[in-house]
Backbone as JSON, one array per atom type, in Angstrom:
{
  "sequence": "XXXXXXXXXXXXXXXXXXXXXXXXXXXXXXXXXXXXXXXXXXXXXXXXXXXXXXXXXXXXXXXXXXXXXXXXXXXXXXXXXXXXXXXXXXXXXXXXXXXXXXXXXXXXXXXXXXXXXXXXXXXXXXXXXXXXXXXXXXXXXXXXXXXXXXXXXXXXXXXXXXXXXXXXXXXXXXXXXXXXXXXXXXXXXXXXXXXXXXXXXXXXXXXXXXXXXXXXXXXXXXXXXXXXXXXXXXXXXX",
  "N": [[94.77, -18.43, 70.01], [96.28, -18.2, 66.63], [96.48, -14.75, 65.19], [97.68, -12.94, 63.59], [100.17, -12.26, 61.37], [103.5, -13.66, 61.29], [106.47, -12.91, 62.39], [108.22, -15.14, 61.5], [106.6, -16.25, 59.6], [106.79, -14.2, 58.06], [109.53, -14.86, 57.17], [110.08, -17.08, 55.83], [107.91, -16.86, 53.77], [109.46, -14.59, 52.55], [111.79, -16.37, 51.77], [110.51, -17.9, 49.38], [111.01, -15.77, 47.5], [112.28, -15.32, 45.34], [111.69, -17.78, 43.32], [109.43, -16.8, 42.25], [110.27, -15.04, 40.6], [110.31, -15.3, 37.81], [108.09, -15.43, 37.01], [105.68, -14.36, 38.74], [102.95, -15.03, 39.08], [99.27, -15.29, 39.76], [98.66, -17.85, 40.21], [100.9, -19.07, 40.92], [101.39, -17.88, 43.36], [99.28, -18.8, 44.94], [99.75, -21.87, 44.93], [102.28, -21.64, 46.51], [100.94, -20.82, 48.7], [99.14, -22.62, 49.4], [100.68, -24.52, 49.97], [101.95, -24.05, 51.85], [100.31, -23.61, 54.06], [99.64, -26.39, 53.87], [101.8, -27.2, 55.05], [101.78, -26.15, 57.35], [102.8, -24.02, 58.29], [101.05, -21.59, 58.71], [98.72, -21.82, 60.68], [95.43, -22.52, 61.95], [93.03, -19.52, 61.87], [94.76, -17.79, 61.68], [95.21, -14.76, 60.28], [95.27, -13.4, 56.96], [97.83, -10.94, 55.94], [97.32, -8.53, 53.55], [99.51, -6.74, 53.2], [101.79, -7.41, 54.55], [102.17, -10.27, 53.47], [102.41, -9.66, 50.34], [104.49, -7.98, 50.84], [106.8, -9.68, 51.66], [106.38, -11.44, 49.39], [106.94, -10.19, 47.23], [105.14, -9.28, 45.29], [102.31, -8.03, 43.09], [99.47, -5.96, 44.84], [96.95, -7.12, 43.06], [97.36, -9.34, 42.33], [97.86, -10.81, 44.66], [95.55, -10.63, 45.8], [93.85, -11.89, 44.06], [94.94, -14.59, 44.26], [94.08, -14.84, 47.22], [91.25, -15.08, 46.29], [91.34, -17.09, 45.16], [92.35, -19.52, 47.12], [90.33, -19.12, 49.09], [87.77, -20.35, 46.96], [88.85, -22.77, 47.09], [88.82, -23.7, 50.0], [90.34, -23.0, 51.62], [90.52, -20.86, 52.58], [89.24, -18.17, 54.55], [86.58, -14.98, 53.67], [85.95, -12.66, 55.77], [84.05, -10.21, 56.36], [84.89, -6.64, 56.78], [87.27, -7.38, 57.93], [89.05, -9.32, 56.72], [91.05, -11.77, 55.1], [91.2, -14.88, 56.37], [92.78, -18.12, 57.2], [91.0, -20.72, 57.84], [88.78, -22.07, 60.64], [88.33, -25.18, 61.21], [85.07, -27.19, 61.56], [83.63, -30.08, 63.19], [81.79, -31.31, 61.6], [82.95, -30.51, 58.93], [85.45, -32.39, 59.35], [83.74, -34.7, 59.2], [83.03, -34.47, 56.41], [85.52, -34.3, 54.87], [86.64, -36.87, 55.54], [84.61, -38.41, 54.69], [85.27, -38.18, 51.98], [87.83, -39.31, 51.91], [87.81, -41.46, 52.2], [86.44, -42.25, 49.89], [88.51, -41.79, 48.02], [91.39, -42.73, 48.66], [90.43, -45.18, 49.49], [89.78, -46.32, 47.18], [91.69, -46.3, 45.25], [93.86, -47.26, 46.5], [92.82, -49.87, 46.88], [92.87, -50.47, 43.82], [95.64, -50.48, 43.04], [97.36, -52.83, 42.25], [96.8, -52.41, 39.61], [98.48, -50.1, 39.09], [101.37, -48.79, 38.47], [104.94, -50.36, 39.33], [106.53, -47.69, 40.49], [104.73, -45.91, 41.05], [103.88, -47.05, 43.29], [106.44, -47.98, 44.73], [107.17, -45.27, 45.53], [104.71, -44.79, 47.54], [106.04, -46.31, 49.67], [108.15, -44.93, 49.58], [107.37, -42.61, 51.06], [106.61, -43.49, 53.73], [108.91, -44.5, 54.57], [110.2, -42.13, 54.95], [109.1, -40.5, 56.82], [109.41, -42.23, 58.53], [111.9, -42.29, 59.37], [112.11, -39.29, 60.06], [110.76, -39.35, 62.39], [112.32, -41.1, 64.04], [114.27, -38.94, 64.37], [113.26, -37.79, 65.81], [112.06, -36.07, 65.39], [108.7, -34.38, 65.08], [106.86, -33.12, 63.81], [107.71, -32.7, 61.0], [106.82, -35.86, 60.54], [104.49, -35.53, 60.49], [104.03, -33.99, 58.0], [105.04, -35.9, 56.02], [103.22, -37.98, 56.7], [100.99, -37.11, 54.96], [102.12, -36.67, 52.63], [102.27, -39.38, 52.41], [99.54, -40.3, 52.18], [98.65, -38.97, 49.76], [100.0, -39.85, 48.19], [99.5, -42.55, 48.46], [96.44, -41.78, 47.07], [97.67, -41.54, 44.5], [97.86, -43.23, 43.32], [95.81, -43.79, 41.37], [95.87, -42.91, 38.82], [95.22, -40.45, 37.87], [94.98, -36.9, 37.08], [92.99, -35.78, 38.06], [91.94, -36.8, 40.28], [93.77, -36.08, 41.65], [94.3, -33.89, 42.19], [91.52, -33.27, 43.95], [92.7, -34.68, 46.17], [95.23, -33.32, 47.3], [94.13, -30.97, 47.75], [92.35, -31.34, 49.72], [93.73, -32.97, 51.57], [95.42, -30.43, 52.1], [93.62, -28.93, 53.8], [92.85, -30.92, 55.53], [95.5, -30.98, 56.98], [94.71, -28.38, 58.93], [92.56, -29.44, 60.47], [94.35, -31.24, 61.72], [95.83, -29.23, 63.44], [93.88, -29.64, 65.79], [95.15, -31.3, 67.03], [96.66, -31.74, 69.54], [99.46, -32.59, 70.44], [101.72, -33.82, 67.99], [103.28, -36.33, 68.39], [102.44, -37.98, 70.26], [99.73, -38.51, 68.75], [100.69, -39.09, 65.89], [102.48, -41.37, 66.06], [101.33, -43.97, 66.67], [100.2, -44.62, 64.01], [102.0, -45.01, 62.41], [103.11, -47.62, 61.84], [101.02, -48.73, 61.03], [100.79, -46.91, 58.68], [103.18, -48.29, 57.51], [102.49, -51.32, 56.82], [99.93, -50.85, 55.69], [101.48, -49.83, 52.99], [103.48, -51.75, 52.45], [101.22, -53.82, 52.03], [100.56, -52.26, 48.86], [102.68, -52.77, 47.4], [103.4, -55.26, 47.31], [100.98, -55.61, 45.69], [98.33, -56.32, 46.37], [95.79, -55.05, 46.89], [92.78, -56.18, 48.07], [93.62, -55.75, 50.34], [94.89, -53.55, 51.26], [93.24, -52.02, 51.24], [91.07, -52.48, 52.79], [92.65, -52.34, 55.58], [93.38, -49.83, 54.91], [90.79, -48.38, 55.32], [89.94, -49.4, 57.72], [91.99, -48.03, 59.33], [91.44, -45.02, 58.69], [89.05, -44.49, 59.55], [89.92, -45.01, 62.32], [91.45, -42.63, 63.02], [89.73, -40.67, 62.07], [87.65, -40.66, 64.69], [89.32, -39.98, 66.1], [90.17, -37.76, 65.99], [87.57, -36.33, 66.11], [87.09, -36.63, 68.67], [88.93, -35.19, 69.97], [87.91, -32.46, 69.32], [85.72, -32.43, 70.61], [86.97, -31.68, 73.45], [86.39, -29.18, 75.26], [88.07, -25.76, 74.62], [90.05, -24.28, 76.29], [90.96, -21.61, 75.92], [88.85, -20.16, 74.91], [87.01, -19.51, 76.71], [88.35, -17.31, 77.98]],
  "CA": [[94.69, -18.75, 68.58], [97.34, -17.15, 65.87], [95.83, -14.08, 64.82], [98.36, -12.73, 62.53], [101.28, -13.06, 60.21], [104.16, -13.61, 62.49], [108.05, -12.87, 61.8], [108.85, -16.33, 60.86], [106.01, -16.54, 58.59], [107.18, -13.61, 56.8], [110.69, -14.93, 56.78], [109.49, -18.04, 55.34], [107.76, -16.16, 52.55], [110.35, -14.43, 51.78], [112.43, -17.31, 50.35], [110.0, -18.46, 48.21], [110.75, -14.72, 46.41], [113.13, -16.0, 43.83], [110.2, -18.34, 42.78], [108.1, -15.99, 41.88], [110.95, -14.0, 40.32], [110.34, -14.91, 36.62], [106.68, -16.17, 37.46], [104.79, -14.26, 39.77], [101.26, -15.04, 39.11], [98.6, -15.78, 40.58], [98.58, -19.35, 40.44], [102.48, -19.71, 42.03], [101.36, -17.12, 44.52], [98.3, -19.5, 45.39], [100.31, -22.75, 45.55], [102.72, -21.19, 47.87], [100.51, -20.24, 50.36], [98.5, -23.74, 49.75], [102.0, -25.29, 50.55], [102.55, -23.15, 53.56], [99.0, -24.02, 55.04], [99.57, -28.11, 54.49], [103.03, -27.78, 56.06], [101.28, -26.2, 58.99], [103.24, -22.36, 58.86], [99.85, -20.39, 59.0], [97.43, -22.35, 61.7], [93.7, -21.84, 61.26], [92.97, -18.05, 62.48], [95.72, -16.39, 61.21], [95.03, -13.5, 59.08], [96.4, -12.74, 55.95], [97.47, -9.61, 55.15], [98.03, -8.62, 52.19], [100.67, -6.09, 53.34], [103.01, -9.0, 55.06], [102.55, -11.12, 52.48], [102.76, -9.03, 48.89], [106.31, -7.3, 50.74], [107.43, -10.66, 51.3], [106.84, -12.38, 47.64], [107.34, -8.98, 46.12], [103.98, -9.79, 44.26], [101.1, -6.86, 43.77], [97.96, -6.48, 45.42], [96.37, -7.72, 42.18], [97.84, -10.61, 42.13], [97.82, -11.41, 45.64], [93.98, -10.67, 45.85], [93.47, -12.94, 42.89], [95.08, -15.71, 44.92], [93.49, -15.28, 48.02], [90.28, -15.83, 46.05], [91.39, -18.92, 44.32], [92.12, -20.32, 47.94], [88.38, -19.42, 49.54], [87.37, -21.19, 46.22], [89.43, -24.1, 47.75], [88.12, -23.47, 51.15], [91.63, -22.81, 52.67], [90.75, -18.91, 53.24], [88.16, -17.73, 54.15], [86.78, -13.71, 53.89], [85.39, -11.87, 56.64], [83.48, -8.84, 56.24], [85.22, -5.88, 57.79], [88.19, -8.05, 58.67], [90.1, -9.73, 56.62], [91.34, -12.76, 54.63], [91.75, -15.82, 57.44], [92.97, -19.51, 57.17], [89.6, -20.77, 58.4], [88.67, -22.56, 62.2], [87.26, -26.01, 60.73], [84.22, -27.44, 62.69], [83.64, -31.56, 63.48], [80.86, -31.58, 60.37], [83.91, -30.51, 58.18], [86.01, -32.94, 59.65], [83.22, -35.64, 58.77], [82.81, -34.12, 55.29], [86.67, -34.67, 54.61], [87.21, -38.35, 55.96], [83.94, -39.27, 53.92], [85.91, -38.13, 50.73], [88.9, -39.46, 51.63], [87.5, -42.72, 51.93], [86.11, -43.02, 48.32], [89.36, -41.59, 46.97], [92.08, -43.48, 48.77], [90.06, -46.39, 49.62], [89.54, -47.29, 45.67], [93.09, -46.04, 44.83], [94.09, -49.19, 47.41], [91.71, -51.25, 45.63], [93.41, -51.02, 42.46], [97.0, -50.81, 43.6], [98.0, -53.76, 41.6], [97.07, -51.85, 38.71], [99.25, -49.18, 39.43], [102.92, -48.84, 38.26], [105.6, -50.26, 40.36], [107.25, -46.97, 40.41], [104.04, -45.43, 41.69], [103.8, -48.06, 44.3], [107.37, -47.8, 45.52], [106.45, -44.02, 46.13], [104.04, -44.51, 48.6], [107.15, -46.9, 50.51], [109.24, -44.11, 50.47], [106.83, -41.66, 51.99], [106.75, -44.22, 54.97], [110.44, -44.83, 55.19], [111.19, -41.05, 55.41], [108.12, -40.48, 57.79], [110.03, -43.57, 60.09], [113.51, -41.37, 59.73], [111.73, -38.13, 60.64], [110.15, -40.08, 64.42], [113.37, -42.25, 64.72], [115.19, -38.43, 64.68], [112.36, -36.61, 66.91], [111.06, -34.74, 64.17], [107.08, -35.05, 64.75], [105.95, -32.53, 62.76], [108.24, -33.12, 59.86], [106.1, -37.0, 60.89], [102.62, -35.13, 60.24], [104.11, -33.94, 56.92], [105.2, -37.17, 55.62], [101.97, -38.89, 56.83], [100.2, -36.51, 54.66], [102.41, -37.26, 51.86], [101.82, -40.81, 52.43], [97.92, -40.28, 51.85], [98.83, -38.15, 48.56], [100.7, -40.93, 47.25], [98.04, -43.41, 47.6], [95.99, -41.43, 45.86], [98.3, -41.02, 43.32], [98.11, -44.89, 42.03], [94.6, -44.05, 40.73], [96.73, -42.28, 37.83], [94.21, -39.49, 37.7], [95.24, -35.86, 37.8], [91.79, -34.96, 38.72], [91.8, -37.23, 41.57], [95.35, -35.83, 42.61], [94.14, -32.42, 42.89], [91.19, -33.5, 44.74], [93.3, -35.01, 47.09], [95.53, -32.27, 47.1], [93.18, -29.48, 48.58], [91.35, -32.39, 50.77], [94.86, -32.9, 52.31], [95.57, -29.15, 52.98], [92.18, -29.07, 54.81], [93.53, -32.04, 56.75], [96.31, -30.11, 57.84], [94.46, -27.61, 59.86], [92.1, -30.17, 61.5], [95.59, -31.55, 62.26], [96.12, -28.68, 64.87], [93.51, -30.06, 67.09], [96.01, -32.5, 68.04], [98.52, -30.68, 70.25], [100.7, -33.34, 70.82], [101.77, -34.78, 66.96], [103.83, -37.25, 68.59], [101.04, -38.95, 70.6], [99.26, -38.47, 67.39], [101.26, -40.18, 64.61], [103.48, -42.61, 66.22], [100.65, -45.04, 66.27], [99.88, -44.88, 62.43], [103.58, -44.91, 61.53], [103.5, -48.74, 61.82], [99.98, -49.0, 59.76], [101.06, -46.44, 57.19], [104.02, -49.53, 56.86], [101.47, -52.38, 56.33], [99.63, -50.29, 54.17], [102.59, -49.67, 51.89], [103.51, -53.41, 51.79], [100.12, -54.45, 50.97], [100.04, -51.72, 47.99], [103.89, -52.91, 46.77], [103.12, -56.39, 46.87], [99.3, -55.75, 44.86], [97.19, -56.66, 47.58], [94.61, -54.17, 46.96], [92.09, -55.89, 48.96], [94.37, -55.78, 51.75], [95.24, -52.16, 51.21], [91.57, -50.91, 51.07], [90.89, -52.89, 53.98], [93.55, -51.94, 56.64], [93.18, -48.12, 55.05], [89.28, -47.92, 55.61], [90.45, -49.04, 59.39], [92.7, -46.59, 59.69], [90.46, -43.76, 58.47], [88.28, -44.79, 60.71], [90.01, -44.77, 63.69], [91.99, -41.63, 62.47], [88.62, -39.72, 62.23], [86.61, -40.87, 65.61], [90.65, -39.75, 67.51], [90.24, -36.19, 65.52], [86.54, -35.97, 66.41], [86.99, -36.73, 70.13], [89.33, -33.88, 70.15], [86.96, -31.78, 68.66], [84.61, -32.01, 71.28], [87.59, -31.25, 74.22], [86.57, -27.7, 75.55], [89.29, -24.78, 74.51], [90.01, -23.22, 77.47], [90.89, -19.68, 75.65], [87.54, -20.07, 74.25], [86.34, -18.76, 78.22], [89.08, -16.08, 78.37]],
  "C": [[95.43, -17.67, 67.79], [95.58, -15.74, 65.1], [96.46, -12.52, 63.55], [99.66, -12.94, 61.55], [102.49, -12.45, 61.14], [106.04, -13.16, 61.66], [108.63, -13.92, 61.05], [108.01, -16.54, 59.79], [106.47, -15.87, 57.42], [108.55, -14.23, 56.16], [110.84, -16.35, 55.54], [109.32, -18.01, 53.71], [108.98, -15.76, 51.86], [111.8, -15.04, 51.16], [111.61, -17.77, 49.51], [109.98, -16.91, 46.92], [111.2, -15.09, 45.25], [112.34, -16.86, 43.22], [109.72, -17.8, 42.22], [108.86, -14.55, 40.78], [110.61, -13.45, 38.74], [108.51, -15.66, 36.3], [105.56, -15.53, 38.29], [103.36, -14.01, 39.34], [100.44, -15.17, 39.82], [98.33, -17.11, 41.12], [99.52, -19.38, 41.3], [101.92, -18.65, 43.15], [100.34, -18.56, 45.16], [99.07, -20.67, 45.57], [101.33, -22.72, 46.09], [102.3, -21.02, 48.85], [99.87, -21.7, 50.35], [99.48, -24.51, 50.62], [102.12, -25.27, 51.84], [101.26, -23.78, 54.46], [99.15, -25.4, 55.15], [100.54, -28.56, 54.99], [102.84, -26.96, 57.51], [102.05, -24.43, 59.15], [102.28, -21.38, 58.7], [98.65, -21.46, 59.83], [95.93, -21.9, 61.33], [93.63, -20.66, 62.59], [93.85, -17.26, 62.43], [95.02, -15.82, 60.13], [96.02, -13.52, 58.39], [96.73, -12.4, 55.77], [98.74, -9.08, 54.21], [99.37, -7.69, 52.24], [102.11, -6.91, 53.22], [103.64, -9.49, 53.76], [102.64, -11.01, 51.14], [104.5, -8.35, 49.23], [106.77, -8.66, 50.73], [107.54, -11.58, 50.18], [106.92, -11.34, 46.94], [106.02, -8.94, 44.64], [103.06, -8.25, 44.69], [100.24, -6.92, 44.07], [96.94, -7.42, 44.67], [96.12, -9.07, 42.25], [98.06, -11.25, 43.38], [96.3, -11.6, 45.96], [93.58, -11.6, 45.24], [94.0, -14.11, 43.73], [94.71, -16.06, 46.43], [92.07, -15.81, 47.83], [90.53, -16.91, 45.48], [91.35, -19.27, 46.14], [90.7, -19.82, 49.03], [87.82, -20.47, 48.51], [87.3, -22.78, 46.72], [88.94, -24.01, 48.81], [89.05, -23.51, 52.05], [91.87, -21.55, 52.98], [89.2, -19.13, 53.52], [87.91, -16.07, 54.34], [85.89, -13.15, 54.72], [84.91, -10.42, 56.92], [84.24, -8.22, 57.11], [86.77, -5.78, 58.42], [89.43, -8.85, 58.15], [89.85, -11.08, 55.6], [91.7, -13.59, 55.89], [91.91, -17.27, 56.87], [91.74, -19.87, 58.32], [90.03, -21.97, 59.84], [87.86, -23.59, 61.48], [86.1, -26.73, 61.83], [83.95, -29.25, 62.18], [82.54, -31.71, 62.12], [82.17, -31.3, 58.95], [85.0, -31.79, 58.02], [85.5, -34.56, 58.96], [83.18, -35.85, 57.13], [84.45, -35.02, 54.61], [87.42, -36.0, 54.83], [86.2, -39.21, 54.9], [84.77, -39.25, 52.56], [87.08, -38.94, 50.53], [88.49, -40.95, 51.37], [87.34, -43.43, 50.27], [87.58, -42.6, 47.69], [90.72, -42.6, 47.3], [91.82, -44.7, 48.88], [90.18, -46.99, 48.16], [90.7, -47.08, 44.78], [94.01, -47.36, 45.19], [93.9, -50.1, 46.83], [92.19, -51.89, 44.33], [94.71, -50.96, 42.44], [98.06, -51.54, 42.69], [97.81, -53.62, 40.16], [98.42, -51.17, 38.49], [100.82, -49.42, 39.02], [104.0, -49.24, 39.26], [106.54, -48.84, 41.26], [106.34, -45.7, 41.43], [103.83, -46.2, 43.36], [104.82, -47.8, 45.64], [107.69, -46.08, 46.29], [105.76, -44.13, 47.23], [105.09, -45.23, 49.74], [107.67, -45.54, 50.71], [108.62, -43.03, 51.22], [106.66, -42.38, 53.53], [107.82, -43.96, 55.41], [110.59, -43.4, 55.77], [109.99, -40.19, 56.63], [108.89, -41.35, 59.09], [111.41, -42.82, 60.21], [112.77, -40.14, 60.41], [111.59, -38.72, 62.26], [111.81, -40.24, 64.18], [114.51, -40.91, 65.2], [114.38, -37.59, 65.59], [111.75, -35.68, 66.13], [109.34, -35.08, 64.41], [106.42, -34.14, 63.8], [106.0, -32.37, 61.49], [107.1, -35.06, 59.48], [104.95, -36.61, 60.11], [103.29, -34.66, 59.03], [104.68, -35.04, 55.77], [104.11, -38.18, 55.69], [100.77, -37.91, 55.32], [100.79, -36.67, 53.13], [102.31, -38.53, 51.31], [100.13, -40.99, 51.38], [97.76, -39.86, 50.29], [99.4, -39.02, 47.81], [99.94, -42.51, 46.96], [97.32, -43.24, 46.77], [95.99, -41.41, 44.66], [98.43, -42.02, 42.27], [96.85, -45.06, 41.33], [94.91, -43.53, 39.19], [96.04, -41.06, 37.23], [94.85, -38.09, 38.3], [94.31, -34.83, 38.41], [91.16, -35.34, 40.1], [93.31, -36.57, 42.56], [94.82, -34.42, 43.01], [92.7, -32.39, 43.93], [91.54, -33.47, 46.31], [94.07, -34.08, 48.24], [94.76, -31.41, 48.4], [92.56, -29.84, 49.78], [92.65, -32.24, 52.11], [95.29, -31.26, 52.73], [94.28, -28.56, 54.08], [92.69, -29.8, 55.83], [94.36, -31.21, 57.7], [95.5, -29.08, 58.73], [93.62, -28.21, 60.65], [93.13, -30.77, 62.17], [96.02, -30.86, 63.66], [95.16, -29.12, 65.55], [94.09, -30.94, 67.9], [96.71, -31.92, 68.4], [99.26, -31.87, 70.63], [101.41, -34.27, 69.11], [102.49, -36.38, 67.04], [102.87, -38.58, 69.59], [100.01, -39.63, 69.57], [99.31, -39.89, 66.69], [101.37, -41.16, 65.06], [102.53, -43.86, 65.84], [100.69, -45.61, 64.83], [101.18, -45.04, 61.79], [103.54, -46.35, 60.97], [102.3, -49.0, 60.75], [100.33, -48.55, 58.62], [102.19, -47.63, 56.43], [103.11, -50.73, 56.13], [100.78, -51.78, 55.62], [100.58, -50.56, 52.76], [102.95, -50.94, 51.23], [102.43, -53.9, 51.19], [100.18, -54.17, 49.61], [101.55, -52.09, 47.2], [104.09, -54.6, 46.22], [102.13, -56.54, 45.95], [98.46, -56.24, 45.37], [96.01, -56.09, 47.57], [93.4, -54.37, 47.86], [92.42, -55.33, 50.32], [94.4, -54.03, 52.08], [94.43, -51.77, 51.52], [91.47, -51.31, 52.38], [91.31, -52.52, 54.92], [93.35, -49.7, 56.63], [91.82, -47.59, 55.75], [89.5, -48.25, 57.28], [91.26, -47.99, 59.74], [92.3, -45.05, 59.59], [90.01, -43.52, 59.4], [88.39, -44.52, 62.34], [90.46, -43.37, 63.75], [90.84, -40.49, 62.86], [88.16, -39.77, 63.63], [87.9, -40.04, 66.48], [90.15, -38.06, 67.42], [89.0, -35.69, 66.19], [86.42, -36.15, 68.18], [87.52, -35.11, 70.5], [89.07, -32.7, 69.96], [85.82, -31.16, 69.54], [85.3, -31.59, 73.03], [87.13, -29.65, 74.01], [87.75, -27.09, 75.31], [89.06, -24.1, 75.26], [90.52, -21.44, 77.67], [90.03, -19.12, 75.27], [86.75, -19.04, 75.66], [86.95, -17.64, 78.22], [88.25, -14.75, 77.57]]
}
């Protein structure tokens, strides 16, 4: 399990410096690193530290401290007496916690669909299409970040920016139950073809259809994550 901030992470960081050039607050510090955690470049059990990661955004302790507590707030750090700031190890009751939410938020986002703007609509298409270019070029993990966009863009037809940030933080959570899948291409591929029928339902205004096929897909989505959950880690013995 990662256990600290690696070369590429820093290198990483340090393009997002110019960002932060005429800005560096605490907020853009905090949705940089949220970013970084739901595109998967800090795993759960890496450490933070604030060394690494204040030389690489050129940000001060202040202001990096201040944004590692906004994300514990969020529950995408957590702090460890003695030890440290960590991207947290989520456990199968978390896992349950986060599929029940998602349910009420994308499921009734689905639902109303045919409310929704065509413009919002044709959004959640293109997070498919470029999810089906990522597989069709071997990209899978570019796949798991497009599926996750997908989900964010359902959301997004409820026209609520209090349901988007919900979503939001729910979805960077996702991402680190995400690493229990070591293979993303075993993973996704399946859902590539649902996240399609989804999309059509929600472009045509189908909404029941949408809710329907999504609440299956949750469904199965969760019970795959939770199997894997209960696979022994065999560094766990070492």
């Amino acid at each position: 399990m990662p256990a600290g901030i690696t070369e590429e992470m820093v290198s990483a960081l340090a393009r997002d410096r110019s960002g932060l050039f005429h800005a560096s607050t605490a907020d853009r510090v905090t949705e940089l690193l949220r970013t970084h955690i739901m595109e998967g470049l800090f795993p759960p059990g890496t450490r933070l530290s604030e060394e690494a990661i204040g030389q690489a955004l050129g940000v001060s302790r202040n202001t990096l401290r201040e944004a590692f507590r906004l994300l514990c707030h969020e529950r995408l750090a957590v702090h460890e007496m003695n030890r440290g700031i960590f991207v947290p190890v989520l456990s199968s009751e978390d896992v349950a916690d986060i599929y029940k939410l998602r349910r009420l938020i994308e499921g009734g986002a689905a639902r109303q669909s045919a409310a929704a703007p065509m413009t919002a609509r044709l959004a959640v298409r293109a997070t498919v299409e470029a999810g089906e270019q990522a597989a069709a070029d071997g990209r899978w993990y570019e796949v798991r970040t497009a599926d996750l966009r997908f989900h964010q863009a359902v959301a997004a037809l409820a026209g609520s920016p209090r349901t988007d940030d919900l979503m939001r933080r729910a979805l960077a959570e996702l991402r680190l139950i995400f690493h229990a899948m070591a293979d993303p291409h075993q993973f996704h591929a399946p859902y590539l073809e649902r996240n399609r029928v989804i999309a059509e339902a929600i472009v045509r205004g189908d909404g029941e259809q949408a809710e329907q096929d999504l609440l299956s897909y949750l469904a199965d989505a969760e019970r795959q994550i939770l199997a894997a959950y209960l696979v022994p880690d065999p560094e766990a013995a070492l």
